[in-house]
Amino acid sequence: MTNYTEFLYMHEELGLLAVILLLFVCDLLFCKDSKRGGVYNTALPVILLGILTAFNLLPLSNLPFEALGGMYHHTPMDTIVKSTLNIGTLVTFLMAHKWLARPENLVKQGEFYIVTLFTLLGMYFMISSGHFLMFFIGLELASIPMVALVSFDKYRYESAEAGAKYILLALFSSALLLYGVSLIYAATGSLYFNQIWPDASSSWLLLCGLSLFLAGMGFKISLVPFHLWTADTYEGAPTVVTGYLSVVSKGSAAFVLLVVLAKAFTFGGVKLDWQVALFWVIIASITLANLFAIRQSNLKRFMAYSAISQAGYLVLGIMGGTEPAADGSAQGMTALVFYLLVYLAANMGAFAVINVVEQNSGKLAIKDYNGLYGTNPKLAFLMTLCLFSLAGIPPFAGFFSKFFIFMAAFNAGFKVLVFIALVNTIISLYYYLLIVKAMYISKSDTPVATFKSDGYTRAALAICTAGVLLLGIAGWVYNYLDSIAKVSL
Amino acid sequence: MIQIEYILIVSAVMMFAGIFGFFTRRSTLAILLSIELMLNATDLNFAVINRLMHTGGHEGYFFTLFSIAISAAESAVAIAIMINIYRQLKDTTADKLSKLKW
């Protein structure tokens, strides 16, 4: 007899699946053609996803549990990360309203919600996996529909080109990753994360497998030298999707990398090996992305390079510790999740502004933002808040999240790495301020005309602004995350 | 009985032929074929390792099955995008996908 009650442990995934199926039915009933599409527009998906987020916001118990014979391994921290991703998706839906209300998109609005939620489901499975098969299925479920989202604007050539570049490199990276997993399987004889460690502690086979695995994950998180798809895909994709891609997709992949490295590769010399690899990857990501960001003229490309360098900081959190420290705190994981939360608020906020400006005026270049303060002062101010938070200027949450990441890495003994990251923070301040200068100081003959943003976008901006302002002040968030991280590692 | 090394060498050659094709081919469809070659190499790897090295369970076989299904789905999406590009460019050479750069 099979015990079906263990499926109830997976209530987060099942809840999301129920939301997807409900939206399927609603799409069928209410969205027959573009004329009647108004019935089913943003409100329903947002409400359903909001209910789901509210129900699963915090972990119910402090114990990890397993289902499906250990293939599904859930820790309390997974719930927190899933909630974070939920909020990110919610903000994406809110800011997508105006874009989806266009005539060419109104017919396929249902597809947008469903496909987005399927990528979210894939991330759920990926986060809670305890086995490489579950991990791989989750990863692919998260990345195949993402390609469809990237090339969602069917009649715009850039969107298709971005999709082509994304899927070719995503396929290439998953082939590398799979080859790595097969070598790991050969070296250890098991694909369960917690059974990988026996005898073969330093075999070459395992090392080859691990490096191919890291290369595959590097593509997903878009770390240098695996970042070449990022800028093109970010520029070509619809702005809403770019926001989703840069926060939700990337954040989940970074957390999964931490989880897999912590669960499967902490024994013996292997830990030192991947730490050396990540050391150089982080330095390259942060530095090169910063240098490339300075010379960009398209705002979405600029945000792409900014996102690569932010990914470097996220991975710095992985270096900060995959094991509980001597005093029992789990700084690395806590810092990474807190960074993810703050990064979500700041980056989503920036993308919400970029999106609303694009939808209302069609402008995307940095010089188009000249004089934005004169015509749309509130938007310019919110954008400034988000950019300051991304750069890490003290009163905002970004400063604290960067500080915790640096502290965790410093305590783990990577002093040189922290120093290089600090220098790069200053460089990044320069190019974030370029945008602020364009908005406040530079004059323009044809500034973006004054417009009123719709209610959904305002809600998205309110959520992001609240995150940027409050997360830095509310110290209990970090303490709460730390208490969860302790029982999750 | 065939030694495991022989089959692993075949799969490694397939893998690197795929990587070579990915970097040198000009047509996006040929690039897609190269990727399929790489994925097939990994499938072969899993099956062989399960059959000849770790005979205890069936993890490798199942991984192969799932991986075949998933790579089929990926190819379908990729070809759909190629068709969309072909409609707009009348061409699917990788050199022509150059509107987005730097």
XYZ file of C-alpha atoms in Angstrom:
591
model
C 0.000 0.000 0.000
C 1.227 3.407 -0.856
C 0.758 6.106 1.678
C -0.803 8.976 -0.175
C -0.759 11.365 2.781
C 2.827 12.271 1.977
C 1.521 14.209 -0.983
C 0.045 16.616 1.555
C 3.584 17.587 2.505
C 3.861 18.999 -0.989
C 0.936 21.360 -0.403
C 2.841 24.332 -1.799
C 3.335 22.669 -5.166
C -0.178 21.262 -5.177
C -1.648 24.661 -4.329
C 0.222 26.269 -7.188
C -0.945 23.508 -9.523
C -4.539 24.162 -8.421
C -4.091 27.862 -9.220
C -2.741 26.972 -12.668
C -5.659 24.645 -13.402
C -8.180 27.244 -12.236
C -6.607 29.804 -14.524
C -6.743 27.302 -17.368
C -10.494 26.958 -16.907
C -10.992 30.708 -16.575
C -8.958 31.279 -19.709
C -11.214 28.868 -21.537
C -14.437 30.434 -20.267
C -13.762 34.149 -20.150
C -11.074 34.832 -22.727
C -12.629 33.575 -25.932
C -11.561 36.444 -28.117
C -9.908 39.785 -27.789
C -13.227 41.638 -27.555
C -14.348 39.830 -24.448
C -10.892 39.628 -22.906
C -11.580 42.388 -20.427
C -13.344 39.998 -18.106
C -10.225 38.075 -17.355
C -7.477 40.551 -16.903
C -4.858 40.584 -14.148
C -7.284 40.772 -11.220
C -8.039 37.073 -11.018
C -4.476 35.748 -11.342
C -3.265 38.329 -8.861
C -5.956 37.429 -6.335
C -5.394 33.685 -6.687
C -1.637 33.986 -6.413
C -2.059 36.385 -3.509
C -4.184 33.842 -1.648
C -1.612 31.143 -2.323
C 1.195 33.387 -1.086
C -0.716 34.306 2.064
C -1.436 30.678 2.921
C 2.132 29.494 2.433
C 3.942 32.613 3.554
C 5.819 31.179 6.542
C 6.861 27.619 7.356
C 4.444 25.779 9.635
C 6.957 23.555 11.353
C 10.655 23.852 11.977
C 11.416 20.348 10.796
C 12.638 19.295 7.367
C 10.680 16.471 5.805
C 10.886 14.154 2.837
C 8.364 12.776 0.392
C 8.483 10.472 -2.628
C 11.172 8.338 -1.046
C 13.554 11.244 -0.482
C 13.350 12.721 -3.967
C 11.442 15.635 -2.494
C 13.317 17.150 0.410
C 11.724 20.176 1.996
C 13.330 22.459 4.571
C 11.681 25.429 6.331
C 13.911 27.816 4.383
C 12.426 26.479 1.144
C 9.061 27.887 2.182
C 10.600 31.320 2.726
C 12.301 31.271 -0.661
C 9.112 30.078 -2.342
C 7.212 32.940 -0.723
C 9.843 35.352 -1.993
C 9.476 33.971 -5.502
C 5.688 34.190 -5.145
C 5.913 37.873 -4.297
C 8.219 38.408 -7.256
C 5.721 36.715 -9.559
C 2.898 38.743 -8.053
C 4.752 41.981 -8.801
C 5.418 40.713 -12.324
C 1.705 40.097 -12.857
C 0.848 43.527 -11.513
C 3.252 45.336 -13.788
C 2.266 43.185 -16.773
C -1.261 44.600 -16.818
C -0.743 47.449 -19.213
C 1.431 45.365 -21.540
C -1.101 42.522 -21.636
C -3.970 44.924 -22.259
C -2.571 45.724 -25.706
C -4.713 44.373 -28.535
C -2.097 41.898 -29.823
C -1.505 40.510 -26.346
C -5.064 40.454 -25.058
C -5.809 37.172 -26.833
C -2.879 35.394 -25.221
C -3.033 36.929 -21.751
C -4.106 33.598 -20.274
C -1.042 31.940 -21.713
C 1.209 34.507 -20.086
C -0.125 33.763 -16.601
C -0.142 30.010 -17.032
C 3.307 29.777 -18.581
C 4.749 32.067 -15.917
C 3.205 29.981 -13.169
C 4.601 26.807 -14.741
C 8.100 28.224 -14.552
C 7.359 29.040 -10.926
C 6.262 25.438 -10.345
C 9.513 24.237 -11.864
C 11.441 26.471 -9.480
C 9.442 25.045 -6.557
C 10.442 21.510 -7.471
C 14.005 22.562 -8.107
C 14.255 24.215 -4.690
C 12.801 21.262 -2.804
C 14.604 18.533 -4.681
C 16.584 15.842 -2.895
C 17.608 13.963 -5.997
C 19.249 14.979 -9.252
C 16.315 13.728 -11.307
C 13.831 15.952 -9.474
C 16.326 18.777 -9.668
C 16.740 18.358 -13.420
C 13.013 18.145 -14.114
C 12.440 21.270 -12.025
C 15.241 23.106 -13.798
C 13.852 22.284 -17.223
C 10.291 23.030 -16.195
C 11.595 26.411 -15.092
C 13.581 27.121 -18.240
C 11.560 25.751 -21.189
C 8.422 27.868 -20.539
C 10.771 30.759 -19.820
C 11.923 30.612 -23.435
C 8.309 30.864 -24.546
C 7.949 33.930 -22.329
C 11.096 35.546 -23.732
C 9.774 35.241 -27.287
C 6.249 36.185 -26.228
C 6.045 39.247 -28.488
C 5.452 37.205 -31.600
C 5.537 40.058 -34.100
C 8.616 41.776 -32.745
C 11.810 40.373 -34.220
C 14.015 41.198 -31.219
C 11.868 39.019 -29.015
C 12.319 35.996 -31.279
C 16.052 36.551 -31.553
C 16.336 36.812 -27.775
C 14.376 33.574 -27.456
C 16.630 31.789 -29.958
C 19.783 32.901 -28.173
C 18.319 31.920 -24.836
C 17.128 28.453 -25.799
C 20.284 27.456 -27.675
C 22.454 28.339 -24.705
C 19.974 26.914 -22.200
C 19.988 23.613 -24.078
C 23.764 23.649 -24.318
C 24.101 24.333 -20.607
C 21.637 21.645 -19.603
C 23.508 19.149 -21.787
C 26.733 20.078 -19.978
C 24.972 19.843 -16.637
C 23.527 16.437 -17.478
C 26.906 15.121 -18.571
C 28.298 16.332 -15.270
C 25.525 14.596 -13.371
C 26.210 11.368 -15.254
C 29.866 11.563 -14.233
C 28.844 12.195 -10.625
C 26.577 9.169 -10.884
C 29.479 7.107 -12.185
C 31.753 8.244 -9.364
C 29.361 7.718 -6.478
C 26.643 5.340 -7.636
C 23.807 7.441 -6.325
C 21.852 10.474 -7.407
C 20.405 11.346 -4.003
C 22.028 14.493 -2.683
C 22.596 13.071 0.778
C 24.097 9.810 -0.476
C 26.702 11.314 -2.729
C 29.434 11.634 -0.244
C 30.843 8.152 0.492
C 34.237 6.759 -0.494
C 35.042 8.642 -3.697
C 36.080 11.833 -1.978
C 38.622 13.168 -4.460
C 38.276 11.138 -7.593
C 38.852 12.902 -10.882
C 35.544 11.664 -12.180
C 33.686 13.457 -9.424
C 35.693 16.622 -10.024
C 34.938 16.583 -13.754
C 31.282 16.017 -12.979
C 31.215 18.820 -10.434
C 32.885 21.310 -12.759
C 30.472 20.518 -15.600
C 27.610 20.839 -13.125
C 28.896 24.231 -11.988
C 29.220 25.339 -15.619
C 25.615 24.370 -16.250
C 24.413 26.256 -13.189
C 26.609 29.207 -14.136
C 24.587 29.549 -17.333
C 21.348 29.599 -15.386
C 22.565 32.206 -12.883
C 24.393 34.021 -15.731
C 27.814 34.207 -14.142
C 30.879 35.271 -16.126
C 32.194 33.397 -18.259
C 28.783 31.872 -18.956
C 26.952 35.192 -19.239
C 27.051 35.834 -22.970
C 23.355 35.204 -23.543
C 22.256 37.520 -20.764
C 22.462 40.979 -22.275
C 20.909 39.990 -25.605
C 18.103 38.036 -24.014
C 17.350 40.763 -21.487
C 17.248 43.408 -24.184
C 15.083 41.468 -26.592
C 12.594 40.002 -24.143
C 9.466 41.943 -23.158
C 10.362 44.203 -20.220
C 8.018 42.401 -17.848
C 9.656 39.090 -18.673
C 13.098 40.626 -18.267
C 12.178 41.636 -14.742
C 10.930 38.151 -13.984
C 14.021 36.571 -15.538
C 16.443 38.776 -13.662
C 14.925 38.301 -10.226
C 12.799 35.196 -9.844
C 14.595 32.863 -12.230
C 18.071 33.940 -11.223
C 17.335 34.061 -7.501
C 15.876 30.577 -7.414
C 18.850 29.174 -9.337
C 21.296 30.823 -6.939
C 19.478 29.419 -3.904
C 19.366 25.968 -5.487
C 23.088 26.091 -6.154
C 23.625 26.799 -2.450
C 21.305 23.968 -1.444
C 22.885 21.419 -3.771
C 26.406 22.375 -2.781
C 25.426 22.251 0.881
C 23.584 18.953 0.672
C 25.790 17.064 -1.748
C 29.285 18.513 -1.969
C 30.545 19.477 1.463
C 32.724 16.457 2.189
C 36.507 16.260 2.109
C 38.496 18.159 -0.480
C 35.582 18.723 -2.831
C 34.410 21.745 -0.881
C 37.773 23.431 -1.361
C 37.646 22.639 -5.062
C 34.339 24.337 -5.779
C 35.255 27.209 -3.494
C 38.333 27.891 -5.635
C 36.213 27.703 -8.793
C 33.537 30.027 -7.408
C 36.207 32.417 -6.094
C 37.380 33.263 -9.612
C 33.900 33.146 -11.078
C 32.674 35.707 -8.545
C 35.585 38.069 -9.166
C 35.072 37.820 -12.932
C 31.298 38.269 -12.686
C 31.347 41.324 -10.472
C 34.249 43.099 -12.168
C 33.557 42.421 -15.848
C 29.833 43.036 -15.523
C 30.522 46.366 -13.823
C 32.927 47.433 -16.541
C 30.490 46.473 -19.280
C 27.570 48.168 -17.546
C 29.294 51.555 -17.723
C 29.305 51.640 -21.512
C 25.677 50.632 -22.122
C 23.180 53.020 -23.667
C 20.077 50.821 -23.565
C 18.527 50.668 -20.129
C 17.544 47.004 -20.363
C 21.064 45.978 -21.406
C 22.356 48.112 -18.567
C 20.099 46.277 -16.122
C 21.330 42.977 -17.594
C 24.931 43.753 -16.715
C 23.822 45.074 -13.357
C 22.023 41.753 -12.826
C 25.172 39.789 -13.701
C 27.141 41.672 -11.112
C 24.331 41.249 -8.565
C 24.455 37.500 -9.322
C 28.113 37.624 -8.339
C 27.109 39.032 -4.946
C 24.430 36.346 -4.574
C 27.017 33.630 -5.177
C 29.282 35.371 -2.697
C 26.612 34.383 -0.169
C 27.191 30.757 -1.134
C 30.882 31.175 -0.324
C 29.849 32.625 3.025
C 28.945 29.238 4.294
C 27.129 26.100 3.371
C 27.420 24.761 6.890
C 26.333 26.188 10.234
C 29.158 28.188 11.808
C 30.783 27.269 15.108
C 28.302 29.378 17.089
C 25.357 27.708 15.368
C 24.383 30.603 13.114
C 23.970 30.019 9.407
C 25.212 33.331 8.073
C 25.776 32.292 4.485
C 22.283 31.038 3.799
C 20.614 33.804 5.793
C 22.589 36.472 3.992
C 21.794 34.954 0.594
C 18.048 34.761 1.224
C 17.972 38.262 2.698
C 19.925 39.539 -0.286
C 17.452 37.814 -2.581
C 14.530 39.480 -0.810
C 16.048 42.951 -1.033
C 17.255 42.417 -4.587
C 13.736 41.393 -5.523
C 12.259 44.612 -4.170
C 14.885 46.884 -5.719
C 15.244 45.244 -9.117
C 11.528 44.644 -9.589
C 10.903 48.257 -8.646
C 13.401 49.450 -11.248
C 11.876 47.208 -13.885
C 8.366 48.363 -12.992
C 9.453 51.956 -13.678
C 11.228 50.973 -16.917
C 8.160 49.029 -18.001
C 5.656 51.759 -17.266
C 7.797 54.329 -19.074
C 8.153 51.977 -22.043
C 4.451 51.221 -22.190
C 3.511 54.889 -22.072
C 6.177 56.376 -24.318
C 8.026 53.503 -25.999
C 11.380 54.826 -24.802
C 14.149 52.563 -23.479
C 17.485 54.327 -23.969
C 19.236 55.890 -20.991
C 19.330 59.299 -22.653
C 15.549 59.151 -23.037
C 15.389 59.407 -19.267
C 16.944 62.863 -19.391
C 14.615 65.235 -17.632
C 12.307 62.540 -16.306
C 12.220 64.329 -12.967
C 10.691 67.374 -14.591
C 7.783 65.506 -16.122
C 7.258 62.489 -13.845
C 8.850 63.368 -10.496
C 7.322 60.496 -8.518
C 8.531 57.824 -10.917
C 11.987 59.378 -11.037
C 12.097 59.363 -7.245
C 11.063 55.701 -6.992
C 13.634 54.735 -9.617
C 16.264 56.581 -7.586
C 15.289 54.679 -4.442
C 15.597 51.357 -6.244
C 18.919 52.240 -7.882
C 20.352 53.452 -4.555
C 19.257 50.201 -2.975
C 20.889 48.189 -5.777
C 24.081 50.179 -5.327
C 24.006 49.721 -1.556
C 23.705 53.250 -0.195
C 23.158 53.181 3.586
C 19.617 54.166 4.532
C 18.134 51.649 2.100
C 17.827 47.889 2.369
C 20.481 47.226 -0.261
C 23.193 48.427 2.074
C 22.254 45.958 4.781
C 21.901 43.019 2.416
C 25.333 43.695 0.924
C 26.746 44.158 4.412
C 25.434 40.770 5.572
C 26.769 39.035 2.456
C 30.198 40.588 2.990
C 30.160 39.755 6.679
C 29.311 36.123 6.017
C 32.061 35.797 3.413
C 34.517 37.627 5.644
C 33.794 35.330 8.577
C 34.270 32.355 6.288
C 37.779 33.642 5.591
C 37.523 35.118 2.099
C 39.037 38.494 2.919
C 40.525 39.194 -0.530
C 37.233 38.372 -2.193
C 35.337 40.729 0.100
C 37.839 43.494 -0.617
C 37.427 43.080 -4.388
C 33.659 43.042 -4.009
C 33.826 46.256 -1.951
C 35.874 48.014 -4.619
C 33.314 46.899 -7.170
C 30.491 48.297 -5.085
C 32.073 51.708 -5.547
C 32.358 51.206 -9.319
C 28.736 50.140 -9.452
C 27.771 53.296 -7.552
C 29.172 55.284 -10.484
C 27.023 53.710 -13.156
C 23.865 53.621 -11.050
C 24.342 57.325 -10.448
C 24.591 57.876 -14.222
C 20.906 57.016 -14.453
C 20.066 59.252 -11.520
C 22.024 62.068 -13.144
C 20.124 61.551 -16.395
C 16.815 61.782 -14.579
C 17.543 64.780 -12.356
C 20.283 66.903 -13.891
C 20.498 66.356 -17.657
C 18.201 68.501 -19.749
C 16.282 67.171 -22.689
C 14.290 68.773 -25.482
C 11.958 65.804 -25.775
C 11.511 64.361 -22.278
C 9.081 61.538 -21.560
C 5.668 63.163 -21.467
C 3.793 63.329 -18.183
C 1.495 60.345 -17.719
C -0.555 58.684 -15.027
C 0.326 55.052 -14.391
C -2.458 52.518 -13.949
C -3.519 51.111 -10.601
C -1.818 47.756 -10.999
C 1.543 49.329 -11.716
C 1.087 51.570 -8.708
C 0.439 48.533 -6.527
C 3.599 46.873 -7.873
C 5.610 50.018 -7.203
C 4.145 50.290 -3.702
C 5.171 46.723 -2.844
C 8.705 47.283 -4.153
C 9.115 50.639 -2.416
C 7.893 49.172 0.854
C 10.461 46.395 0.478
C 13.305 48.792 -0.271
C 12.479 51.096 2.637
C 11.298 48.684 5.326
C 13.588 45.678 4.926
C 16.560 47.783 5.899
C 14.926 49.022 9.092
C 13.155 45.868 10.201
C 15.976 43.947 11.852
C 13.689 41.150 12.964
C 13.437 39.948 9.363
C 17.107 39.048 9.357
C 16.886 37.441 12.792
C 13.856 35.425 11.762
C 15.595 34.256 8.581
C 18.620 33.267 10.627
C 16.529 31.186 13.014
C 14.987 29.407 10.013
C 18.343 28.918 8.304
C 19.751 27.228 11.408
C 17.213 24.430 11.223
C 17.410 24.194 7.444
C 21.063 23.409 6.946
C 31.298 -8.862 -22.553
C 31.973 -5.346 -23.759
C 34.136 -3.288 -21.442
C 32.529 -0.127 -20.066
C 35.418 1.994 -21.329
C 34.536 1.405 -24.954
C 31.003 2.681 -24.562
C 32.094 5.621 -22.439
C 34.620 6.580 -25.103
C 31.857 6.496 -27.707
C 29.678 8.739 -25.580
C 32.554 11.117 -24.864
C 33.303 11.385 -28.584
C 29.628 12.091 -29.223
C 29.618 14.750 -26.513
C 32.631 16.582 -27.886
C 31.455 16.248 -31.473
C 28.299 17.969 -30.276
C 30.236 20.732 -28.531
C 32.401 21.200 -31.627
C 29.322 21.383 -33.805
C 27.688 23.866 -31.444
C 30.602 26.255 -31.798
C 31.361 25.853 -35.510
C 28.026 25.354 -37.268
C 26.383 28.316 -38.969
C 22.807 27.120 -39.327
C 20.773 27.266 -36.133
C 19.144 23.958 -37.023
C 22.566 22.299 -37.252
C 23.377 23.824 -33.863
C 20.192 22.263 -32.529
C 21.251 18.896 -33.976
C 24.638 19.221 -32.271
C 22.891 19.817 -28.971
C 20.776 16.726 -29.529
C 24.016 14.812 -30.038
C 25.265 16.059 -26.685
C 22.031 15.079 -24.957
C 22.147 11.637 -26.532
C 25.692 11.207 -25.269
C 24.512 11.874 -21.719
C 21.611 9.443 -22.140
C 24.016 6.764 -23.302
C 26.254 7.550 -20.355
C 23.475 7.118 -17.829
C 22.265 3.854 -19.308
C 25.732 2.363 -19.549
C 26.751 3.390 -16.065
C 23.592 1.890 -14.676
C 23.974 -1.323 -16.655
C 27.666 -1.982 -16.097
C 28.803 -0.048 -13.016
C 26.003 0.460 -10.501
C 23.678 -2.401 -11.146
C 21.812 -2.010 -7.859
C 18.959 0.251 -8.928
C 17.364 1.740 -11.981
C 18.170 5.400 -11.415
C 20.211 5.716 -14.595
C 17.532 4.209 -16.808
C 14.865 6.464 -15.378
C 17.084 9.479 -15.790
C 17.559 8.522 -19.437
C 13.823 8.241 -20.002
C 13.056 11.601 -18.437
C 15.948 13.264 -20.177
C 14.769 12.031 -23.600
C 11.280 13.365 -22.953
C 12.542 16.721 -21.733
C 14.979 17.187 -24.601
C 12.155 16.461 -27.030
C 10.105 19.227 -25.410
C 13.058 21.593 -25.610
C 13.602 20.866 -29.299
C 9.937 21.526 -29.983
C 10.130 24.972 -28.383
C 13.427 25.709 -30.126
C 12.061 24.777 -33.540
C 8.953 26.885 -32.907
C 11.198 29.879 -32.284
C 13.243 29.098 -35.409
C 10.044 29.069 -37.456
C 9.084 32.425 -35.997
C 12.490 33.811 -36.923
C 12.262 32.345 -40.393
C 8.942 34.066 -40.928
C 10.472 37.430 -40.215
C 13.951 37.023 -41.720
C 13.471 34.303 -44.371
C 16.712 32.896 -42.990
C 17.850 31.042 -39.874
C 21.637 31.334 -40.138
C 23.259 32.158 -36.821
C 25.194 35.079 -38.376
C 21.939 36.812 -39.193
C 20.785 36.806 -35.587
C 22.805 39.916 -34.958
C 20.367 42.696 -34.259
C 21.010 42.514 -30.535
C 24.676 42.928 -29.758
C 27.089 44.672 -27.436
